[in-house]
Amino acid sequence: MERVLMKGTEACAEAAIKAGCRYFFGYPITPQNEVASYMSKRMPEVGGVYLQGESELASINMVMGASAAGARAMTSSSSPGISLMQEGISYMVGCQLPGVIVNFVRGGPGLGGIGPAQSDYLQATKGGGHGDYNLVVLGPSSIQELVDLMKDAFEIADRYRNPVLILADGIIGQMMEAVQFKFEIDPTTLPDKTWALDGAKGRTKRLINSLDLVPERLEQHNWNLQAKFAQAAETELRWEEFLLDDAETVLVCFGTVARIAKKAIENARQKGIKVGMIRPISLWPFPQAPFQKFMAGAKRFLVVEMNAGQMLQDVRLAVCCQRPIRFSGKPGGTTFNPEMIEKLIWDLEEEGSK
Amino acid sequence: MSTQTYRPLYQRPKSLSPVRNSYCPGCHHGIIHRLLAELIDELQIQERSVIVAPVGCSVLAYNFFEIDAIQAAHGRAPAVATGIKRVHPEMVVITYQGDGDLAAIGTAEIVHAANRGERITTVFVNNANFGMTGGQMAPTTLIGQKTETTPEGRDPLRNGFPIRVAEMIASLTGPVYVARVAVYTPPLVAKARNSMKKALLAQIEGRGFGFVEILSTCPTNWGLTPVQATKWLEENMVPYYPLAEFVGGPQT
Ligand SMILES: Cc1ncc(C[n+]2csc(CCOP(=O)(O)OP(=O)(O)O)c2C)c(N)n1
Ligand code: SF4
């Protein structure tokens, strides 16, 4: 199969089109502007629509409208823009509308910077907007994985009628890699959405709505949503186990950091250190199983993130005080290199042998 | 014996749901709903229309029309409508919005949908206050008008001046029909109906964005009887908000 050299943002856009998405709405923000420019070229070629919204508020509501009309629709942005979209995302959850949102995270808070970061982990995985809800959140650590997850994202969104969020970062967006597109979905072949708004012809009217002024009914609606989230929490778990069989030091990293950590782990292994990594790919639902699986052999956990300690909270829940956890973070748009992570591993090793 | 046929002179439009609405006595939302439903019947678009309901007293509009419907976040109806229309260009997409929804929180969405010339139709109900939340000041509240949040009357030094939304929309190049109407006398109702029809036709014929601002009463929050409210609207709102076709009328 053909491999093409592509930038992460452009590969993301092409993957969405190949996943059957024909409607893209977005507002420019660094570091993901090429998604929009690529879409503005490609969408007309495939009979789709690229539309630049006047803001991220407008863009997510356009996604909501297109999704309500039955189409696969998406938007892409970076942290400040994703904050603005939270209202729309919450409405889409309440209305049970699918849709895909890609966040190429940059350093915050506020306008922050344009360097790559992972500091939107909590916003992404704990709801984000108002109300009781979760999104399935997928965190790719390479461009190929981003491409493959785009297809999954649209399918998961349709399956649960709930938005899916891809949590990438500026590095994944901006670097170039050879990728393969192993899928090509013609949106006209997708099953009809029996709830979509397409005109009440020969049927009774349809309503898409998140309002219910009867608290008891709204409670029931919430339990129905929770049942979907529970189903997704069981079904949509994804993670990678890296050199864990004999690992005494277990790193836990996602996205770009996991990629850097692999190099550090390989280097440390060559010097005889028993170290491995759990890499959560689904950040919500958070994979707990690998923690229990490797707990017996593990002596300690090391969480490394490009933030001040966000996934750390989920790791604490998974480890449940059974082993010590060390954290190292870099908030604000700076990154680790393999040597820095290897040093963290060595430091722990030395402490452990004292 | 001759057979006699009866022609109904007045009945519920097919597109108006046979349910009791949620509007207060004397509120013009009900009249505006009826006009819209009549036009959907007349233009035979019931089976390809969708209404985007706002947040405000007309939030439940989705229950009152026998057409597909969606409820948008406060002010975002034009963006949601844009998304629907881009997927189904053959559908007739209508947003129904109040003056808090459209002229305060949703100003950006309406201006840009209008400016893009989205083939949608917006029915904008201007009742000079936020009805649903208990009668607070809206951008359209008149100078000196007392509301929940302007107890001494709206002071332009503190709160700015009332926005003439139809004129603002008409200043854009995108819209093909923009008018302001009222529905407090039968002749005005007929005119309003005509304007709403033009705004719908602009969309149906694929020409562009249509916008009708309708001056409306809110007797409950104005603290007036329905009759007094109508009089107040005529004496205070109409002089500031002239009834006219700004774009797409006979003279333009
Ligand atoms: C984001 C958000 N902010 C505030 C509100 C509260 N709210 C509900 S309706 C409304 C004002 C509606 O006024 P208007 O659009 O004039 O419609 P009317 O009720 O007068 O018909 C407000 C502020 C809300 N629902 N959502
Ligand atoms: S509060 Fe005002 S706008 Fe709302 S239904 Fe009553 S009269 Fe109409």
Short mmCIF file of C-alpha atoms and ligand atoms in Angstrom, two decimals, chain B residues 22-24 27 29 57 127 131-132 217-221, ligand 2:
data_model
loop_
_atom_site.label_atom_id
_atom_site.label_comp_id
_atom_site.label_asym_id
_atom_site.label_seq_id
_atom_site.Cartn_x
_atom_site.Cartn_y
_atom_site.Cartn_z
CA SER B 22 -46.86 28.43 26.26
CA TYR B 23 -47.29 32.16 25.61
CA CYS B 24 -48.91 34.67 27.93
CA CYS B 27 -48.17 38.06 23.67
CA HIS B 29 -45.37 35.28 19.75
CA CYS B 57 -39.85 32.37 25.56
CA ASN B 127 -40.12 42.79 22.42
CA GLY B 131 -39.04 37.89 28.35
CA MET B 132 -38.12 34.46 29.59
CA THR B 217 -45.46 42.84 23.03
CA CYS B 218 -44.48 41.40 26.37
CA PRO B 219 -47.44 42.43 28.56
CA THR B 220 -46.27 40.23 31.41
CA ASN B 221 -42.88 41.87 31.86
S1 SF4 C 2 -43.00 36.67 29.13
FE1 SF4 C 2 -43.41 38.18 27.52
S2 SF4 C 2 -42.47 37.34 25.66
FE2 SF4 C 2 -42.64 35.69 27.14
S3 SF4 C 2 -44.55 34.67 26.64
FE3 SF4 C 2 -44.99 36.15 28.25
S4 SF4 C 2 -45.58 37.99 27.18
FE4 SF4 C 2 -44.60 36.67 25.68
#
